[in-house]
Short mmCIF file of C-alpha atoms in Angstrom, two decimals:
data_model
loop_
_atom_site.label_atom_id
_atom_site.label_comp_id
_atom_site.label_asym_id
_atom_site.label_seq_id
_atom_site.Cartn_x
_atom_site.Cartn_y
_atom_site.Cartn_z
CA MET A 1 113.24 85.41 33.76
CA ILE A 2 114.17 88.52 31.84
CA PRO A 3 118.03 88.63 31.29
CA LEU A 4 119.99 91.58 32.78
CA PRO A 5 121.79 93.80 30.33
CA SER A 6 125.29 92.55 29.65
CA MET A 7 126.87 95.74 30.76
CA LEU A 8 125.18 97.62 33.62
CA PRO A 9 126.72 101.16 33.74
CA ILE A 10 127.38 100.96 37.39
CA LEU A 11 129.11 104.23 37.55
CA ASP A 12 125.96 105.90 36.23
CA PRO A 13 124.53 107.74 39.32
CA ARG A 14 121.08 106.37 38.37
CA TRP A 15 122.07 103.05 39.85
CA HIS A 16 123.01 104.63 43.12
CA LEU A 17 119.56 106.26 43.02
CA PHE A 18 117.97 102.86 42.33
CA ALA A 19 119.77 101.44 45.41
CA THR A 20 118.52 104.36 47.55
CA VAL A 21 114.93 103.86 46.63
CA ALA A 22 115.20 100.18 47.09
CA GLN A 23 116.57 100.63 50.58
CA LEU A 24 114.20 103.34 51.67
CA GLY A 25 111.06 101.88 49.99
CA SER A 26 109.80 105.26 49.01
CA LEU A 27 110.37 107.85 46.30
CA THR A 28 109.54 110.59 48.65
CA ARG A 29 112.05 109.47 51.22
CA ALA A 30 114.66 108.87 48.67
CA ALA A 31 113.99 112.36 47.16
CA ASP A 32 114.57 113.82 50.68
CA ALA A 33 117.75 111.79 51.27
CA LEU A 34 119.22 112.65 47.92
CA ASN A 35 118.03 116.30 47.87
CA LEU A 36 116.38 115.73 44.49
CA PRO A 37 112.93 116.49 43.23
CA GLN A 38 110.68 113.37 43.38
CA SER A 39 109.84 113.82 39.68
CA VAL A 40 113.59 113.55 38.77
CA ILE A 41 113.82 110.30 40.60
CA SER A 42 110.72 108.94 39.13
CA ARG A 43 111.91 109.75 35.62
CA GLN A 44 115.35 108.26 36.14
CA ILE A 45 113.91 105.05 37.60
CA GLY A 46 111.67 104.94 34.44
CA GLN A 47 114.80 105.20 32.23
CA LEU A 48 116.43 102.36 34.02
CA GLU A 49 113.31 100.23 33.64
CA THR A 50 113.27 101.05 29.95
CA GLN A 51 116.93 100.15 29.68
CA CYS A 52 116.42 96.84 31.49
CA GLY A 53 113.29 95.98 29.61
CA ALA A 54 111.21 95.29 32.80
CA ARG A 55 109.80 96.95 35.94
CA LEU A 56 112.15 97.38 38.89
CA PHE A 57 109.46 98.52 41.35
CA ARG A 58 105.72 98.28 41.94
CA ARG A 59 103.78 100.82 43.91
CA THR A 60 101.96 100.02 47.16
CA GLY A 61 99.87 102.23 49.49
CA ARG A 62 102.95 102.92 51.63
CA GLY A 63 105.62 103.44 48.83
CA VAL A 64 107.37 101.09 46.43
CA VAL A 65 108.66 97.55 46.65
CA LEU A 66 111.03 95.66 44.41
CA THR A 67 109.58 93.42 41.72
CA ASP A 68 111.15 89.86 41.42
CA PHE A 69 113.20 91.31 38.67
CA GLY A 70 114.15 94.37 40.75
CA GLN A 71 115.29 92.03 43.56
CA THR A 72 117.56 90.15 41.07
CA VAL A 73 119.09 93.46 39.94
CA GLN A 74 119.55 94.61 43.49
CA GLN A 75 121.51 91.48 44.39
CA ARG A 76 123.83 91.79 41.48
CA ILE A 77 124.17 95.60 41.54
CA LEU A 78 124.87 96.25 45.28
CA PRO A 79 128.35 94.60 45.31
CA MET A 80 129.19 96.56 42.03
CA ILE A 81 128.20 99.73 43.72
CA VAL A 82 130.34 99.11 46.88
CA ALA A 83 133.26 97.97 44.57
CA ALA A 84 132.85 101.25 42.39
CA ASP A 85 132.73 103.44 45.46
CA GLN A 86 135.85 101.72 46.95
CA LEU A 87 137.67 102.01 43.62
CA ALA A 88 136.80 105.77 43.26
CA ASP A 89 138.07 106.30 46.93
CA ALA A 90 141.22 104.28 46.18
CA ILE A 91 142.00 106.30 43.10
CA LEU A 92 141.44 109.66 44.88
CA THR A 93 143.47 108.74 47.81
CA THR A 94 146.43 106.83 46.24
CA ASN A 95 148.76 109.26 47.84
CA GLY A 96 147.28 108.63 51.34
CA ILE A 97 145.68 112.15 51.47
CA PRO A 98 142.01 112.24 52.42
CA ILE A 99 139.88 114.01 49.86
CA GLY A 100 136.23 114.44 49.22
CA GLU A 101 132.98 115.51 51.05
CA VAL A 102 132.07 114.47 54.51
CA HIS A 103 128.62 115.22 55.91
CA VAL A 104 128.57 115.45 59.72
CA GLY A 105 125.56 115.98 62.03
CA LEU A 106 125.97 117.92 65.27
CA LEU A 107 123.71 118.13 68.22
CA PRO A 108 122.43 121.78 69.08
CA SER A 109 124.23 121.67 72.41
CA SER A 110 127.55 120.90 70.77
CA ILE A 111 127.41 123.87 68.27
CA PRO A 112 128.81 126.61 70.44
CA SER A 113 131.91 124.76 71.71
CA PHE A 114 132.50 122.17 69.00
CA ALA A 115 131.42 123.21 65.55
CA GLY A 116 134.15 125.85 65.05
CA GLN A 117 136.76 123.61 66.59
CA LEU A 118 136.00 120.77 64.23
CA PHE A 119 136.03 122.99 61.16
CA ARG A 120 139.32 124.66 62.07
CA ALA A 121 141.04 121.25 62.82
CA ALA A 122 139.64 119.64 59.80
CA ARG A 123 140.72 122.54 57.53
CA ALA A 124 144.26 122.46 59.02
CA ARG A 125 144.70 118.67 58.77
CA PHE A 126 142.75 117.67 55.82
CA PRO A 127 142.63 120.66 53.33
CA LYS A 128 141.22 118.52 50.59
CA VAL A 129 138.26 117.42 52.70
CA ARG A 130 135.16 119.55 52.36
CA LEU A 131 133.00 119.34 55.62
CA HIS A 132 129.22 119.80 55.44
CA LEU A 133 127.86 120.40 58.98
CA VAL A 134 124.15 119.89 59.81
CA GLU A 135 122.41 120.55 63.09
CA GLY A 136 119.57 118.38 64.43
CA SER A 137 118.15 116.47 67.39
CA SER A 138 119.62 113.07 68.15
CA ALA A 139 116.53 111.43 66.61
CA GLN A 140 116.74 113.56 63.46
CA LEU A 141 120.53 112.75 63.07
CA GLU A 142 119.85 109.06 63.51
CA GLU A 143 117.22 109.13 60.84
CA TRP A 144 119.51 111.00 58.46
CA LEU A 145 122.32 108.51 59.05
CA ALA A 146 120.04 105.59 58.27
CA ALA A 147 118.90 107.44 55.06
CA GLY A 148 122.41 108.07 54.00
CA ARG A 149 122.23 111.83 54.20
CA LEU A 150 125.02 111.96 56.78
CA ASP A 151 128.31 110.07 56.99
CA LEU A 152 128.87 110.72 60.69
CA ALA A 153 126.74 112.18 63.58
CA LEU A 154 126.94 112.90 67.22
CA LEU A 155 124.18 110.98 69.00
CA LEU A 156 122.86 110.96 72.56
CA ARG A 157 122.44 107.74 74.49
CA GLU A 158 120.65 107.83 77.86
CA GLY A 159 122.61 105.98 80.58
CA GLU A 160 126.13 104.80 81.02
CA GLN A 161 126.32 101.95 78.70
CA PRO A 162 125.53 102.62 74.98
CA GLU A 163 125.13 99.68 72.54
CA PRO A 164 128.12 97.43 71.92
CA GLY A 165 130.48 98.72 69.33
CA ALA A 166 129.45 102.33 69.69
CA VAL A 167 132.25 104.93 69.70
CA CYS A 168 131.67 106.67 73.07
CA LEU A 169 133.00 110.20 72.87
CA ARG A 170 131.99 111.60 76.35
CA GLY A 171 129.86 110.84 79.36
CA MET A 172 128.09 113.57 81.30
CA ALA A 173 125.70 114.14 84.17
CA LEU A 174 122.33 115.80 83.86
CA ASP A 175 121.67 119.16 85.73
CA LEU A 176 118.52 120.91 86.54
CA ILE A 177 118.43 124.55 85.42
CA GLY A 178 116.15 127.47 86.51
CA PRO A 179 116.39 131.21 87.24
CA ALA A 180 119.62 132.37 88.87
CA GLY A 181 119.35 132.53 92.64
CA ASP A 182 116.43 130.07 92.76
CA ALA A 183 116.05 128.51 96.30
CA ALA A 184 115.61 124.96 94.77
CA LEU A 185 119.07 125.16 93.10
CA ALA A 186 120.91 126.90 95.91
CA ALA A 187 122.58 123.73 97.29
CA GLY A 188 124.19 122.94 93.98
CA SER A 189 122.59 119.52 93.93
CA ILE A 190 119.04 118.15 94.06
CA SER A 191 117.64 114.55 94.54
CA PHE A 192 115.56 112.97 91.81
CA GLU A 193 112.69 112.59 94.35
CA ALA A 194 112.77 116.41 95.11
CA MET A 195 113.03 117.24 91.46
CA CYS A 196 109.82 115.36 90.74
CA ASP A 197 107.88 117.80 93.01
CA LEU A 198 109.06 120.80 90.93
CA PRO A 199 107.36 122.04 87.73
CA LEU A 200 109.41 120.55 84.97
CA ILE A 201 109.97 121.60 81.34
CA LEU A 202 110.53 118.36 79.44
CA PRO A 203 110.57 117.19 75.85
CA ALA A 204 107.38 115.42 74.69
CA ALA A 205 107.11 111.69 74.33
CA PRO A 206 108.57 109.62 72.65
CA HIS A 207 111.86 111.50 73.30
CA VAL A 208 114.26 109.15 74.83
CA LEU A 209 114.96 111.40 77.86
CA ARG A 210 111.16 111.69 78.62
CA LYS A 211 110.75 107.87 78.32
CA ARG A 212 113.82 107.43 80.81
CA LEU A 213 112.45 109.93 83.34
CA ASP A 214 108.91 108.51 83.18
CA ALA A 215 110.24 104.91 83.76
CA LEU A 216 112.43 106.01 86.69
CA ALA A 217 109.71 107.79 88.34
CA ARG A 218 107.26 104.90 88.00
CA ALA A 219 109.92 102.52 89.44
CA ARG A 220 110.23 104.76 92.49
CA GLY A 221 106.57 105.26 93.00
CA LEU A 222 106.88 108.94 91.94
CA GLN A 223 105.11 111.14 89.40
CA LEU A 224 106.70 113.89 87.31
CA ALA A 225 105.12 117.35 87.69
CA VAL A 226 105.31 118.37 83.93
CA ALA A 227 104.42 122.10 83.71
CA MET A 228 105.29 122.38 79.99
CA GLU A 229 106.68 120.45 77.01
CA ALA A 230 109.39 121.89 74.81
CA ASP A 231 111.69 119.83 72.47
CA THR A 232 114.84 122.08 72.15
CA ILE A 233 117.47 123.08 74.68
CA ALA A 234 117.29 126.67 73.65
CA LEU A 235 113.59 126.85 74.20
CA GLN A 236 113.75 125.00 77.53
CA LYS A 237 116.40 127.41 78.69
CA GLU A 238 114.29 130.45 77.79
CA LEU A 239 111.29 129.11 79.44
CA ALA A 240 113.23 128.20 82.58
CA ILE A 241 114.56 131.84 82.78
CA ALA A 242 110.94 133.09 82.32
CA GLY A 243 109.98 131.01 85.42
CA ALA A 244 107.80 128.48 83.58
CA GLY A 245 109.60 125.66 85.37
CA TYR A 246 112.86 123.76 85.47
CA ALA A 247 114.64 122.03 82.57
CA LEU A 248 117.19 119.19 82.53
CA VAL A 249 120.30 119.66 80.41
CA ALA A 250 123.62 117.86 80.10
CA SER A 251 126.29 119.29 82.37
CA LEU A 252 128.49 120.45 79.44
CA ALA A 253 125.63 122.21 77.84
CA GLN A 254 124.47 123.97 80.90
CA THR A 255 128.00 125.03 81.80
CA ALA A 256 128.19 126.90 78.50
CA ALA A 257 124.63 128.24 78.91
CA VAL A 258 125.19 129.43 82.51
CA ALA A 259 128.51 131.08 81.62
CA ALA A 260 126.80 132.95 78.78
CA ASP A 261 123.71 133.89 80.63
CA ALA A 262 123.76 135.20 84.27
CA ARG A 263 119.97 134.67 84.48
CA LEU A 264 120.51 130.93 84.83
CA GLY A 265 121.27 128.72 87.77
CA ALA A 266 121.94 124.97 87.91
CA ALA A 267 122.04 122.06 90.37
CA ARG A 268 123.38 118.55 89.73
CA ILE A 269 120.61 115.78 89.87
CA VAL A 270 121.56 113.06 92.35
CA GLN A 271 120.21 109.92 94.09
CA PRO A 272 120.49 108.75 91.45
CA GLU A 273 122.86 110.70 89.37
CA LEU A 274 121.47 110.75 85.73
CA LEU A 275 124.13 110.13 83.09
CA ARG A 276 124.14 110.59 79.37
CA THR A 277 126.68 109.59 76.73
CA ILE A 278 127.58 111.16 73.41
CA VAL A 279 128.47 108.53 70.77
CA LEU A 280 129.63 108.93 67.25
CA GLY A 281 127.25 107.32 64.77
CA THR A 282 128.22 106.24 61.33
CA THR A 283 126.02 105.56 58.32
CA GLN A 284 125.66 101.98 56.98
CA HIS A 285 124.23 103.33 53.70
CA ARG A 286 127.63 103.35 51.89
CA PRO A 287 131.21 102.34 52.45
CA HIS A 288 133.39 104.72 54.37
CA THR A 289 136.24 106.45 52.62
CA LEU A 290 139.58 107.64 53.85
CA ALA A 291 138.08 111.07 54.29
CA THR A 292 135.17 109.86 56.47
CA ARG A 293 137.44 107.63 58.50
CA SER A 294 139.91 110.49 59.02
CA VAL A 295 137.21 112.92 60.18
CA ALA A 296 135.79 110.24 62.52
CA GLN A 297 139.24 109.83 64.08
CA LEU A 298 139.59 113.57 64.37
CA ILE A 299 136.27 113.94 66.15
CA ALA A 300 137.17 111.25 68.64
CA ALA A 301 140.54 112.97 69.25
CA LEU A 302 138.92 116.36 69.79
CA PHE A 303 136.58 114.91 72.38
CA ALA A 304 139.47 113.15 74.05
CA ALA A 305 141.58 116.27 74.28
#
């Protein structure tokens, strides 16, 4: 076996890049996660291979995989990267003050009521923390967490019981929205069975809400009357106002939407009541710092207030 260099420059960012490529199995996905051109990543991997005197990756039809030598390097280098990151955080935060960058993903429905609140609170409490806020759907945010592009993200879970260990921020019911004054919404609530008879504006499969609604309808011997598919709350709202059908939104989101737009009406879905939970997701791509832990605690406190 080719020996490893006696001194691996672990603080060299190229080794972090190597770890990202190894985890994602693709130069393209690594370039997206690191916001770097693929050519730069390819060139730096080549430099590492020259330094080591052996190939670290081999190409496949679907990306890249580690060579035997690359696997040996990965096993030795990952603990060093973790230790280096922890040391860097410890040096920066020896006085107990959070410092550094924290990347947070927010759901579109949370932007109006939460983005500004989070920014102001973080600036007041952690002046040396620099927040990077990103908007995306729950599926997008989860993908970015897995790729290491985000440290924290608000994620949606359908139902009352999210996965064990998840940090539950808030539970909410789903409402049906449509044009203001619509007769189907006049009672303030509507049964799931009655809702199935209405023209619905739903996200396309495999969206988790769509899968849940389809399964619930089948279990009850019902069929959803899908008039149109739209994948964002803003688009669903505008289509509902235009009379294209009725959309389902979380109660907190619809409250803000209805308050801001007199053209909208809403009714709570009952029998059964459909519940959704917002959880705080954290990346497993790298160790958490005092800054990321502090912002995570702040997010939980703001939701609890």
